[in-house]
Structures are given as C-alpha cells and as structure tokens.
Coordinates of C-alpha atoms and ligand atoms in Angstrom, one line a residue:
M1 CA -22.2 -12.5 -25.5
F2 CA -20.9 -9.3 -23.4
N3 CA -23.4 -7.7 -21.0
K4 CA -23.9 -4.0 -21.4
L5 CA -22.5 -2.1 -18.6
I6 CA -24.7 -0.7 -15.9
P7 CA -24.6 3.2 -15.8
C8 CA -23.3 5.3 -13.1
M9 CA -23.7 4.1 -9.7
R10 CA -23.3 6.1 -6.6
Y11 CA -20.4 5.4 -4.2
S12 CA -20.6 6.1 -0.6
K13 CA -17.5 7.7 1.4
L14 CA -15.1 5.6 3.1
L15 CA -16.9 4.5 6.5
F16 CA -14.4 4.3 8.9
E17 CA -16.2 6.2 11.6
R18 CA -14.9 4.3 14.8
H19 CA -14.8 7.0 17.7
L20 CA -11.0 7.4 19.0
H21 CA -12.1 5.9 22.6
Q22 CA -13.2 2.6 21.0
I23 CA -9.6 2.2 19.3
P24 CA -7.6 0.4 21.8
L25 CA -4.2 1.9 22.6
S26 CA -1.4 0.0 20.7
K27 CA 0.8 -0.7 23.6
D28 CA -2.1 -2.4 25.5
R29 CA -3.3 -4.2 22.3
Y30 CA 0.3 -5.7 21.6
G31 CA 1.4 -5.7 25.3
I32 CA 4.2 -3.6 24.5
I33 CA 6.7 -2.2 26.8
R34 CA 7.8 1.7 26.5
K35 CA 11.7 1.7 25.9
P36 CA 13.8 3.9 27.7
F37 CA 13.7 6.9 25.7
A38 CA 13.8 10.5 27.0
K39 CA 10.3 12.4 27.4
T40 CA 9.9 15.4 25.8
M41 CA 10.8 18.8 27.8
D42 CA 9.8 22.4 27.1
S43 CA 13.1 22.9 26.0
D44 CA 12.8 20.5 23.3
I45 CA 9.9 22.0 22.2
Q46 CA 11.6 25.8 22.6
L47 CA 14.5 24.1 20.3
F48 CA 11.8 23.1 17.8
K49 CA 10.1 26.3 17.8
S50 CA 13.8 27.7 16.7
I51 CA 14.3 25.2 13.7
L52 CA 10.7 25.4 12.6
P53 CA 10.0 29.1 11.6
D54 CA 6.0 28.8 11.3
K55 CA 3.5 28.4 13.7
N56 CA 1.8 25.8 12.0
Q57 CA 4.9 23.9 11.8
I58 CA 4.5 22.5 15.2
L59 CA 1.3 21.0 16.8
L60 CA 0.9 20.8 20.5
D61 CA -2.8 20.8 21.0
P62 CA -4.4 17.5 21.5
Q63 CA -7.4 18.5 19.0
D64 CA -4.9 19.0 16.8
T65 CA -2.6 16.1 17.2
V66 CA -5.4 13.3 17.7
G67 CA -5.6 12.6 13.9
Y68 CA -1.6 11.8 13.9
N69 CA -2.5 9.3 16.4
R70 CA -4.6 6.9 14.9
D71 CA -4.5 4.8 11.5
Y72 CA -6.5 5.1 8.4
F73 CA -8.3 1.7 9.2
R74 CA -8.7 3.0 13.1
Y75 CA -7.0 0.0 14.4
V76 CA -4.0 1.5 15.9
R77 CA -3.9 4.4 18.4
G78 CA -1.0 6.3 19.9
L79 CA -0.2 8.6 22.5
G80 CA 2.0 11.3 20.5
T81 CA 1.5 14.9 21.8
V82 CA 4.1 16.8 19.4
V83 CA 3.8 16.9 15.8
L84 CA 6.3 18.5 13.7
K85 CA 6.1 19.5 10.3
P86 CA 9.5 20.3 8.5
R87 CA 9.5 22.0 5.2
T88 CA 13.2 21.0 4.1
T89 CA 15.7 18.4 4.4
K90 CA 17.9 21.0 6.6
E91 CA 14.9 21.5 9.0
V92 CA 14.6 17.7 9.4
S93 CA 18.4 17.4 9.8
H94 CA 18.3 19.4 12.7
I95 CA 15.2 17.9 14.2
L96 CA 17.0 14.3 13.8
R97 CA 20.3 15.5 15.2
H98 CA 18.4 17.0 18.3
C99 CA 16.2 14.0 18.8
N100 CA 19.2 11.5 18.3
N101 CA 21.5 13.5 20.9
R102 CA 18.4 13.6 23.4
R103 CA 17.3 10.0 22.8
L104 CA 14.1 11.2 22.0
A105 CA 12.0 8.8 19.8
I106 CA 10.7 9.7 16.3
S107 CA 7.6 8.2 14.5
I108 CA 7.7 9.1 10.6
F109 CA 4.0 10.0 9.4
G110 CA 3.3 10.1 5.5
G111 CA -0.1 10.0 4.0
N112 CA -1.1 7.5 7.0
T113 CA -2.9 5.2 4.3
G114 CA -0.4 2.2 5.6
V115 CA -1.9 -0.6 6.6
C116 CA 0.3 -2.0 9.2
G117 CA 0.4 0.5 12.2
G118 CA 3.7 1.8 10.9
S119 CA 3.2 5.7 11.0
I120 CA 1.4 6.1 14.4
P121 CA 3.3 6.1 17.3
V122 CA 2.7 3.6 20.0
F123 CA 3.8 5.7 23.0
D124 CA 4.8 9.5 23.2
E125 CA 7.4 9.3 20.0
I126 CA 7.7 12.5 18.4
I127 CA 5.5 12.4 15.2
L128 CA 7.4 14.0 12.1
S129 CA 4.9 14.6 9.6
M130 CA 6.1 15.3 5.8
E131 CA 3.0 16.7 4.7
L132 CA 4.6 20.3 4.1
M133 CA 7.4 18.7 2.0
N134 CA 5.5 18.7 -1.0
K135 CA 7.6 20.5 -3.6
I136 CA 7.9 19.5 -6.9
E137 CA 11.4 20.4 -8.3
V138 CA 11.8 18.9 -11.8
I139 CA 9.8 17.5 -14.2
D140 CA 11.9 16.6 -17.6
E141 CA 10.0 15.6 -20.3
Y142 CA 13.2 14.5 -22.2
S143 CA 14.8 12.1 -19.6
G144 CA 11.0 11.4 -18.4
I145 CA 12.2 12.3 -14.6
L146 CA 10.2 13.9 -11.7
V147 CA 12.4 15.3 -8.8
C148 CA 10.4 16.2 -6.0
Q149 CA 10.1 16.4 -2.1
S150 CA 9.0 13.2 -0.2
G151 CA 5.5 14.6 1.2
C152 CA 4.0 15.0 -2.4
V153 CA 1.0 13.1 -2.6
L154 CA 0.7 10.6 -5.3
E155 CA -2.5 12.0 -6.9
K156 CA -1.2 15.6 -6.9
L157 CA 2.2 14.2 -8.8
E158 CA 0.0 12.2 -11.4
E159 CA -1.8 15.3 -12.0
K160 CA 1.2 17.7 -12.5
L161 CA 2.9 15.0 -14.8
L162 CA -0.3 14.6 -16.7
S163 CA 0.1 18.5 -17.8
K164 CA 3.6 17.1 -19.3
R165 CA 2.3 14.1 -20.9
M166 CA 3.6 11.5 -18.5
I167 CA 2.5 9.7 -15.6
M168 CA 3.6 8.0 -12.3
P169 CA 4.6 4.3 -12.6
L170 CA 2.6 3.5 -9.7
D171 CA -1.1 3.6 -8.8
L172 CA -2.8 2.7 -5.8
G173 CA -6.3 3.3 -4.2
S174 CA -5.1 5.3 -1.8
K175 CA -3.5 7.8 -4.0
G176 CA -5.6 10.7 -2.9
S177 CA -3.7 10.9 0.2
C178 CA -0.4 8.7 0.3
Q179 CA 2.6 10.3 -0.3
I180 CA 5.6 9.3 -2.7
G181 CA 8.1 9.3 0.6
G182 CA 5.6 6.6 2.2
N183 CA 5.1 4.6 -1.1
L184 CA 9.4 4.2 -1.2
A185 CA 9.1 3.6 2.4
T186 CA 6.9 0.8 2.0
N187 CA 8.0 -0.2 -1.4
A188 CA 4.4 0.0 -2.5
G189 CA 3.1 -2.3 -5.3
G190 CA -0.2 -1.4 -6.8
I191 CA -2.3 -1.8 -9.8
R192 CA 0.1 -1.0 -12.3
L193 CA 3.3 -2.8 -11.4
V194 CA 2.4 -5.8 -14.0
R195 CA 3.3 -3.2 -16.7
Y196 CA 6.0 -0.7 -14.5
G197 CA 7.6 -2.9 -12.3
N198 CA 8.1 -1.8 -8.7
L199 CA 10.2 1.2 -7.0
H200 CA 13.3 -0.6 -6.8
G201 CA 13.4 -0.1 -10.6
T202 CA 11.6 3.2 -11.0
V203 CA 13.4 5.1 -8.1
L204 CA 16.6 6.6 -9.7
G205 CA 17.8 8.2 -6.6
L206 CA 16.6 9.6 -3.3
E207 CA 18.0 11.7 -0.7
A208 CA 17.5 10.4 3.1
V209 CA 18.2 12.0 6.6
L210 CA 19.8 9.4 8.9
A211 CA 19.0 9.2 12.7
N212 CA 22.1 11.4 13.7
G213 CA 21.2 13.9 11.3
T214 CA 23.3 13.1 8.4
T215 CA 21.6 13.8 5.0
I216 CA 22.7 11.3 2.4
D217 CA 22.3 12.5 -1.1
L218 CA 21.7 9.6 -3.3
M219 CA 20.1 11.5 -5.8
S220 CA 20.7 10.4 -9.3
N221 CA 18.9 11.6 -12.6
F222 CA 20.2 8.6 -14.9
Q223 CA 18.9 5.3 -15.6
K224 CA 22.5 4.0 -15.4
D225 CA 24.8 4.6 -12.5
N226 CA 26.8 1.9 -11.3
T227 CA 29.1 3.6 -9.1
G228 CA 29.6 1.2 -5.8
Y229 CA 26.9 -0.1 -3.7
H230 CA 23.0 1.1 -4.6
L231 CA 22.3 2.4 -1.4
K232 CA 19.0 3.8 -2.3
H233 CA 17.7 0.2 -1.9
M234 CA 18.2 0.2 1.7
F235 CA 15.6 2.9 2.2
I236 CA 13.0 1.6 -0.4
G237 CA 10.9 -0.6 1.9
S238 CA 12.6 0.1 5.0
E239 CA 9.5 1.7 6.5
G240 CA 11.1 4.6 8.1
T241 CA 13.4 2.5 10.5
L242 CA 16.9 3.7 8.3
G243 CA 16.5 7.3 7.5
V244 CA 13.8 9.6 6.7
I245 CA 13.2 9.9 3.0
T246 CA 13.2 13.4 2.1
R247 CA 13.8 13.7 -1.7
V248 CA 13.1 11.3 -4.9
A249 CA 13.9 11.0 -8.5
I250 CA 11.8 8.7 -10.2
A251 CA 11.6 7.5 -13.7
C252 CA 8.0 8.2 -15.3
P253 CA 6.5 6.6 -18.2
T254 CA 5.1 9.0 -20.9
E255 CA 1.2 9.1 -20.8
T256 CA -1.2 6.9 -22.5
T257 CA -4.1 7.8 -24.3
T258 CA -6.2 4.7 -25.0
Q259 CA -7.7 2.3 -22.0
N260 CA -9.7 -0.5 -22.4
V261 CA -11.0 -2.3 -19.1
L262 CA -12.5 -5.8 -19.1
F263 CA -14.6 -7.1 -16.1
L264 CA -14.9 -11.0 -16.7
G265 CA -16.4 -13.8 -15.6
L266 CA -14.9 -17.0 -14.8
R267 CA -16.1 -20.6 -14.0
S268 CA -12.8 -21.8 -11.9
Y269 CA -9.7 -20.9 -11.0
E270 CA -8.1 -22.8 -13.7
A271 CA -9.9 -20.6 -16.2
V272 CA -8.3 -17.6 -14.2
L273 CA -4.8 -18.9 -14.6
Q274 CA -5.5 -19.4 -18.4
T275 CA -7.1 -15.9 -18.9
F276 CA -4.1 -14.6 -17.1
L277 CA -1.4 -16.4 -19.3
E278 CA -3.5 -15.5 -22.4
S279 CA -3.5 -11.7 -21.6
K280 CA 0.3 -11.9 -21.5
K281 CA 0.7 -13.5 -24.7
R282 CA -1.9 -11.9 -26.3
L283 CA -2.0 -8.0 -25.1
G284 CA 1.9 -7.9 -24.7
E285 CA 3.2 -4.7 -23.5
I286 CA -0.6 -2.7 -23.5
L287 CA -1.4 -5.2 -20.3
T288 CA -1.3 -2.4 -17.2
S289 CA -3.4 -4.2 -14.6
C290 CA -4.7 -7.8 -13.8
E291 CA -6.7 -8.1 -10.9
L292 CA -8.8 -10.9 -9.3
I293 CA -12.0 -10.7 -7.6
D294 CA -13.8 -13.7 -6.2
R295 CA -17.7 -14.1 -5.9
V296 CA -18.0 -13.0 -2.1
S297 CA -15.4 -10.1 -2.3
L298 CA -17.8 -8.8 -5.2
E299 CA -21.1 -9.5 -3.5
V300 CA -19.8 -7.4 -0.3
T301 CA -18.8 -4.6 -2.4
V302 CA -21.8 -4.4 -4.5
N303 CA -24.1 -4.5 -1.4
H304 CA -22.1 -1.8 0.4
L305 CA -22.0 0.4 -2.6
K306 CA -25.7 -0.5 -3.1
T307 CA -25.0 -1.2 -6.7
A308 CA -25.5 -4.3 -8.9
S309 CA -22.8 -6.5 -10.5
P310 CA -22.1 -5.7 -14.0
I311 CA -22.2 -9.7 -14.6
K312 CA -23.3 -12.2 -12.3
D313 CA -23.2 -15.5 -10.7
F314 CA -19.4 -16.5 -11.3
P315 CA -17.0 -17.7 -8.8
F316 CA -14.2 -15.7 -9.9
Y317 CA -14.2 -12.3 -11.8
M318 CA -10.9 -10.5 -13.1
L319 CA -10.2 -7.2 -14.0
L320 CA -7.9 -6.3 -16.9
E321 CA -6.8 -3.0 -18.0
T322 CA -4.8 -2.2 -21.4
T323 CA -3.3 1.4 -21.8
G324 CA -1.3 2.7 -24.7
I325 CA -1.2 5.0 -27.5
Q326 CA -2.9 4.0 -30.4
K327 CA -6.5 3.1 -30.5
E328 CA -6.9 0.8 -33.5
H329 CA -3.8 -1.2 -32.2
D330 CA -5.0 -1.7 -28.6
D331 CA -8.4 -2.4 -29.8
E332 CA -7.4 -5.0 -32.2
K333 CA -5.3 -6.8 -29.6
V334 CA -8.2 -6.6 -27.3
Q335 CA -10.7 -8.0 -29.3
S336 CA -8.2 -10.9 -30.6
F337 CA -7.8 -11.5 -27.2
L338 CA -11.5 -11.8 -26.3
D339 CA -12.1 -13.8 -29.1
Y340 CA -9.8 -16.4 -28.2
V341 CA -10.8 -16.7 -24.6
I342 CA -14.5 -16.6 -25.4
E343 CA -14.0 -19.2 -28.2
R344 CA -12.2 -21.9 -25.9
G345 CA -14.8 -21.1 -23.1
I346 CA -12.1 -19.9 -21.2
V347 CA -14.2 -16.8 -20.3
S348 CA -17.7 -17.1 -19.5
D349 CA -18.9 -13.6 -19.8
G350 CA -17.9 -10.0 -19.3
V351 CA -18.0 -6.5 -20.0
H352 CA -15.7 -4.3 -22.2
A353 CA -15.3 -0.4 -21.0
C354 CA -13.6 2.2 -22.7
E355 CA -15.5 5.3 -21.8
P356 CA -13.8 7.0 -18.9
S357 CA -17.6 6.8 -16.6
K358 CA -17.8 3.2 -17.2
I359 CA -14.0 2.4 -16.5
D360 CA -14.3 4.3 -13.3
H361 CA -17.3 2.3 -12.2
L362 CA -15.3 -1.1 -13.0
W363 CA -12.4 0.1 -11.2
K364 CA -14.6 1.0 -8.3
L365 CA -16.0 -2.7 -7.7
R366 CA -12.5 -3.4 -7.3
E367 CA -11.0 -0.9 -5.4
M368 CA -13.8 -0.5 -2.7
I369 CA -13.6 -4.0 -1.6
P370 CA -11.5 -3.0 1.2
A371 CA -13.9 -0.5 2.2
A372 CA -16.6 -3.0 2.1
V373 CA -15.1 -5.8 4.1
Y374 CA -13.8 -3.2 6.6
S375 CA -17.3 -2.2 7.8
N376 CA -17.9 -5.4 9.3
R377 CA -17.3 -5.2 13.3
F378 CA -14.0 -7.3 12.9
C379 CA -11.7 -7.6 9.4
L380 CA -8.6 -9.6 9.2
T381 CA -6.7 -8.8 6.0
Y382 CA -3.5 -10.9 5.1
D383 CA -1.3 -9.4 2.0
L384 CA 0.5 -12.7 0.9
S385 CA 2.6 -13.5 -2.2
L386 CA 2.0 -17.1 -3.2
P387 CA 2.5 -19.2 -6.1
L388 CA 0.0 -18.8 -8.7
K389 CA -0.9 -22.4 -8.9
E390 CA -1.9 -22.5 -5.1
F391 CA -2.8 -18.5 -5.1
Y392 CA -6.4 -19.3 -4.0
D393 CA -6.3 -22.5 -2.1
I394 CA -5.8 -20.1 1.1
V395 CA -9.1 -18.9 0.7
T396 CA -10.7 -22.4 0.1
V397 CA -8.8 -23.7 3.5
M398 CA -9.7 -20.7 5.4
R399 CA -13.3 -20.8 4.3
R400 CA -13.4 -24.6 5.4
R401 CA -11.7 -23.5 8.6
V402 CA -14.1 -20.7 9.6
G403 CA -16.4 -20.1 7.1
H404 CA -19.3 -21.2 9.6
L405 CA -17.9 -18.9 12.1
T406 CA -17.8 -15.8 10.2
K407 CA -19.6 -13.5 7.8
I408 CA -16.9 -13.4 5.3
V409 CA -14.1 -15.4 3.9
C410 CA -13.0 -13.6 0.5
G411 CA -9.8 -13.4 -1.7
F412 CA -8.8 -10.6 -4.1
G413 CA -6.0 -8.7 -5.1
H414 CA -3.2 -8.1 -8.0
I415 CA -3.1 -11.7 -9.3
G416 CA -0.6 -10.3 -11.9
D417 CA 1.9 -9.9 -9.3
S418 CA 0.9 -13.3 -7.3
N419 CA -0.4 -11.0 -4.6
I420 CA -3.5 -11.7 -3.1
H421 CA -5.3 -10.2 -0.1
L422 CA -7.2 -12.8 2.0
T423 CA -9.7 -11.2 4.0
I424 CA -11.8 -12.5 7.0
A425 CA -14.4 -10.4 8.6
G426 CA -17.6 -11.0 10.8
D427 CA -19.4 -9.7 13.9
E428 CA -17.2 -10.8 16.9
L429 CA -13.6 -11.7 16.6
T430 CA -13.8 -15.0 19.1
G431 CA -10.6 -16.6 20.5
E432 CA -11.8 -19.7 18.6
I433 CA -11.9 -17.8 15.4
Q434 CA -8.2 -16.4 16.2
L435 CA -6.8 -19.4 16.9
L436 CA -7.8 -20.9 13.7
I437 CA -6.3 -18.4 11.7
D438 CA -3.3 -17.4 13.2
P439 CA -0.4 -18.6 12.8
F440 CA -2.3 -20.9 10.3
V441 CA -2.0 -18.7 7.3
Y442 CA 1.7 -17.5 7.8
E443 CA 2.6 -21.1 8.1
F444 CA 0.6 -22.2 4.8
T445 CA 2.6 -19.1 3.5
R446 CA 6.1 -20.3 4.7
K447 CA 5.2 -24.0 3.6
L448 CA 4.6 -22.4 0.1
K449 CA 7.7 -19.9 0.3
G450 CA 5.7 -17.2 -0.2
S451 CA 5.7 -13.7 1.5
V452 CA 3.7 -12.8 4.5
S453 CA 3.7 -8.9 3.4
A454 CA 3.6 -8.9 -0.3
E455 CA 3.2 -5.0 -0.7
H456 CA 1.9 -3.6 2.7
G457 CA 5.0 -4.2 4.9
I458 CA 5.4 -5.5 8.5
G459 CA 4.9 -2.0 10.6
L460 CA 3.7 -2.3 13.8
L461 CA 1.2 -5.5 13.1
K462 CA 3.5 -8.2 11.6
P463 CA 7.2 -8.2 13.6
K464 CA 6.7 -11.5 14.9
Y465 CA 5.8 -12.9 11.5
L466 CA 8.9 -11.8 10.0
N467 CA 10.7 -14.8 10.3
Y468 CA 8.3 -16.7 8.4
S469 CA 9.6 -15.0 5.1
K470 CA 12.9 -14.6 6.4
S471 CA 15.8 -16.5 7.4
T472 CA 17.3 -16.3 10.9
E473 CA 20.5 -14.8 9.2
A474 CA 18.7 -12.3 7.0
I475 CA 17.0 -11.1 10.4
T476 CA 20.0 -10.8 11.9
L477 CA 21.5 -8.9 9.4
M478 CA 18.9 -6.3 9.2
K479 CA 19.1 -5.7 13.1
Q480 CA 23.0 -5.3 12.5
I481 CA 22.1 -2.6 9.7
K482 CA 19.5 -1.0 11.9
M483 CA 21.9 -0.7 14.6
M484 CA 24.8 0.6 12.6
M485 CA 22.7 3.3 11.0
D486 CA 20.3 4.1 14.1
P487 CA 22.4 3.1 16.9
N488 CA 20.0 4.6 19.5
G489 CA 16.8 2.8 17.7
I490 CA 15.1 6.4 17.8
L491 CA 13.4 6.0 14.0
N492 CA 10.2 4.2 14.3
P493 CA 10.6 2.1 17.3
Y494 CA 8.5 -1.1 17.8
K495 CA 8.2 -1.3 13.9
V496 CA 9.3 -4.2 11.9
L497 CA 12.2 -5.6 13.8
Q498 CA 11.6 -6.9 17.2
I499 CA 14.6 -5.6 18.9
Ligands
LIG1 C1 -7.7 2.1 0.1 C2 -6.3 1.6 0.1 C3 -5.7 1.1 -1.0 C4 -4.2 0.9 -1.0 N1 -3.8 0.1 -2.0 C5 -2.3 0.0 -2.0 C6 -2.2 -1.0 -3.4 O1 -2.5 -1.1 -4.0 N2 -0.6 -1.5 -3.0 C7 0.1 -1.1 -1.8 O2 1.0 -1.5 -2.0 N3 -0.5 -0.4 -0.8 C8 -1.5 -0.1 -0.9 N4 -2.2 0.4 0.2 C9 -1.5 0.7 1.5 C10 -0.7 2.2 1.6 O3 -1.3 3.3 0.9 C11 0.7 2.1 0.7 O4 1.4 1.2 2.0 C12 1.4 3.4 0.9 O5 2.6 3.4 0.1 C13 1.6 4.3 2.2 O6 2.0 5.5 2.0 P1 1.7 6.9 2.9 O7 2.5 8.1 2.4 O8 0.1 6.6 3.5 O9 2.5 6.2 4.4 P2 2.2 6.1 5.6 O10 1.1 5.1 5.9 O11 2.2 7.5 6.5 O12 3.6 5.6 6.4 C14 3.9 4.1 6.0 C15 5.3 3.9 6.4 O13 6.3 4.6 5.8 C16 6.9 5.2 6.8 N5 7.2 6.7 6.1 C17 6.2 7.3 5.6 N6 6.6 8.4 4.6 C18 8.2 8.3 5.1 C19 9.3 9.1 4.7 N7 9.1 10.0 4.0 N8 10.4 8.5 5.0 C20 10.7 7.5 5.8 N9 9.6 6.9 6.0 C21 8.4 7.0 5.8 C22 6.1 5.4 7.8 O14 6.6 5.7 9.2 C23 5.3 4.1 8.1 O15 6.2 3.2 8.6 C24 -3.5 1.0 0.1 C25 -4.1 1.6 1.2 C26 -5.4 1.7 1.2 C27 -5.9 2.9 2.5

C-alpha cells in the first residue's frame, strides 16, 4: 500500500540570481517620499568610529554595503551607504542615542531572510547589522534555558543546544541564515509551532535598546514572572519599529531522539481535514509538524529539483512529522494512526520515512517550494491565516480568477497552524492580473476574519493592508505606542505603520 521512497536526490542551490540593477528601488516601486531625517555627515562617521573599535564594524565601501541593500528574494532595494555592526548592547545604545539626537534614521538588519522587505533601508537609513552580536551566554540543561545575543543564527543555536541534548522550540526553512533577534522581531512561526507553540510562549525574557538609547532589561530566566505588564511581548513581532532586540532568554525543549515523517496522498480537502484531526487525536504529543502541499506546489517543486514525487497524482499531500524519545512508543502510535486513516480510505497512499536521508528528502519537497515558485519571472505570495474549513477555498477561487492568465496558482503551508501560503507566479505580471488579485485576496481574508500576515509580518510591503486584520482603534493605539517609544520615528521608518 505504501510506496517505497525514491533514494536521494540532488537539489540545486537557491536561485535568486537577479542582478541588482534589475531590482527597482523600493522608493520608486512603492512611491515613498523620504521623511525629513538628517543626512549622514563625516562627523557622524567619526563618532561611529569612536563607538565601534574595530575597522570591520563599519562598512562604507559600496561594494561592501550592496548586500545590505537588497532582500533575500531580490524584491526590494535600498540606498543605504553606512553599515554599522555593533558587538555589544552598549555599542547599540551609543549608536541609537546619537542617531536619535541627530534624527538619523536606522534600518535594522538581522539574517535578511524576511519576506516583507523589513530589513532593507528604503532611502539612506543607517543599516544596523546584528551579525556580530552572536555570543551564546548560557545553556542551562536543568532549567532548559538558553540565553544569547540576538544576532545568533538559528541553526548555530540548534547545533550548540544539541551538544547539551536540547533543541530550539522553533525551526524554519531559513534557519541557516535567520537570526534569533529577527525571529523575535517577526514572531516567526515555522514547522514546529504545532508542538511547541509560538515565541510569545517560549521567550522568557529579552533585552532591547529603545530609540533614544535606553537599554530596557526584560530578561527573565523563569517560566513564571507575573510582575506587572509583560513588556517583552511588545517587542515580539514589532519588526524593529519599537526597539533593537539585543539579548534573548528562551525556553528550549529537551532533544528528541526518534523521528518519523509521513508523506501522504489525499483525494480531497475533506480528507486533509480528517487526517489532521486524526493526527492530533492519535499521534497526540509526538506530532511536531503538519504541512499541506497541493498538487501544483509539488509538481513545480519536483520539476525544479529535477526529481520525482514519492507518490503520484493526488490533489493534496500532507507531510506529518513526529518526534519523541522512545522508538517503540512512537512507532506504535504512527502505525496505529496509519492503520486508522488507511483502513477508512482517508489517506490513499504515502511513504513513511525514519532514516535521516529519507526524511531530509521528504522535507526538501516541502521546504523547496518557495525557491521553486520564485524561479518564475514574477511570483506573488500571500501568507494568510484562514479558518480551516475554508482554508483552501482561496486557492480554488484564485485559480478561477487568474489561472488562465498565469502559470502557477498554488497553496501550501502550515495547515496545523491554519496558515496557508497562496502563491501566484508566471512570466509577466500584467495590470489585469494585479487587479484581479489585489485587494481581492485581502478582502476574502477579512470576510473570514483571517489574518493578512500569518507569520511573515507587515514590513515594507503590507502596511496598507494592516487594516484588513486590525481595527482602526487597534491601529491608532499601535501608532500611539510607536510615537511614545520612538517619537522621532527613527527605527525602521516606512515599515509596518503608515505614519
Ligand atoms: C526559505 C525561507 C523559509 C522561511 N520559512 C519561514 C517559516 O516557516 N516561518 C516564518 O515565520 N518565517 C519564515 N521565513 C521568513 C523569515 O525567515 C523569518 O521572518 C525570520 O524570522 C526573519 O529573521 P531574520 O533574522 O532573517 O530577520 P530579517 O529579515 O533580517 O529582519 C526581519 C525584520 O526584523 C527586524 N529585525 C531583525 N533583527 C532585529 C533585532 N535584533 N531587533 C529588532 N528588529 C530586528 C528587521 O528590521 C525586519 O523588520 C522564511 C524565509 C525563507 C527565505
């Protein structure tokens, strides 16, 4: 009944080879007018040199700064000429104090894997790169707490934790580059959220520097700390508009030693929902990931990777992962789940992998979808939270609206978290296509009381759609908070809020 897994495949590097001059400047693409911030002068550079002791902490040569002016997907482009790389909170604090006094705008740059253009300057904002703030301070096996600077790369943290038999509570396809500070700033979700919850739960404390240079210590090493307002939450998901996150304390689970991955074929969306429900009931606490891939997403990806699908011809596929610490226990649960869904015809075909190379292969089919769809000349992705019953309707509707005008209309994502990535791609993004998509997708989402940004954030690309998921009163309060915490608006201007 279950197919054998195809052995290893070759998988190409990411493909975003678009040349710099082909990326329009963000200010032109979005018609943004520069706010009356000061311009950097020689005296500012001298001051920065006095704060940052090493030569490699300041980049001024255009050849060195170019990579800090374009995003991962080569979609936005800025005009920043100064990159500062602090190593300590104190250095961040001095830089911010000076910039605030001088009204110099700042763009905060983490791992630059964000998909909303949040980390890239629009004009000549000073780029504050967090990459040298990469110290791990504490890994405490007893409490399960990791304390580190915010520029640590997620994958490096995972590696270090594994040596102490612990893991990070979050895992993203971008883990090789994204930083924990960027993860907090975007409240990243990822593929383990079903199991460990989001960062509002796992982050125990953080340290941030406010726009005026004040360091605010919200570090806590305890699961329980109900002393007044939980200010840390203000910074989680604030996308660098309220402060620079400099340190983090995060609760980390113990290492899991068993892993099962199921790649399942389903004949209908009802079967998808049924499988999800049964996976929660029958796999219980060992269920770690629950992903949906539709037929088009898989086809595009296997073509891109020049591989073959492990199972063929289903409108829907699901990738389920379980992790645990006792093989017999997990295997028994997985088998009983499979028996149940297969016997009842809910799942029609699938593969089951326990070995790392095979697991890796299956995950590539999910994780390489973005790279595969972005290899088209245009690609629009929408990161939506939608009620599970109507989760896939947006793909069906969009296929009807623009399927005949585009090459790809597909849907995939973290169905376990009600988060779909609707993707529309093709050769030429005509005005006709654009009109059929925007703002229809957001209106559709609003009608279902969904979120126009499930996990990627608002950044530069979506401030005008914020009101589709937030009330006027909520946005007004957000603006008031921003005004209070950053009255000169120097932190990540033009992002998140339209002010
Ligand atoms: C292949 C791929 C897969 C992905 N998968 C997922 C996924 O499963 N789930 C998910 O949620 N996202 C995913 N993403 C999006 C992205 O990886 C996340 O948003 C990630 O958290 C961004 O981290 P970063 O360090 O790259 O931040 P950046 O892109 O550098 O910055 C993102 C925002 O955070 C701000 N920022 C960065 N560091 C700080 C700091 N220290 N203090 C204050 N503000 C800061 C920036 O100014 C910007 O506004 C994926 C991206 C790619 C390319």
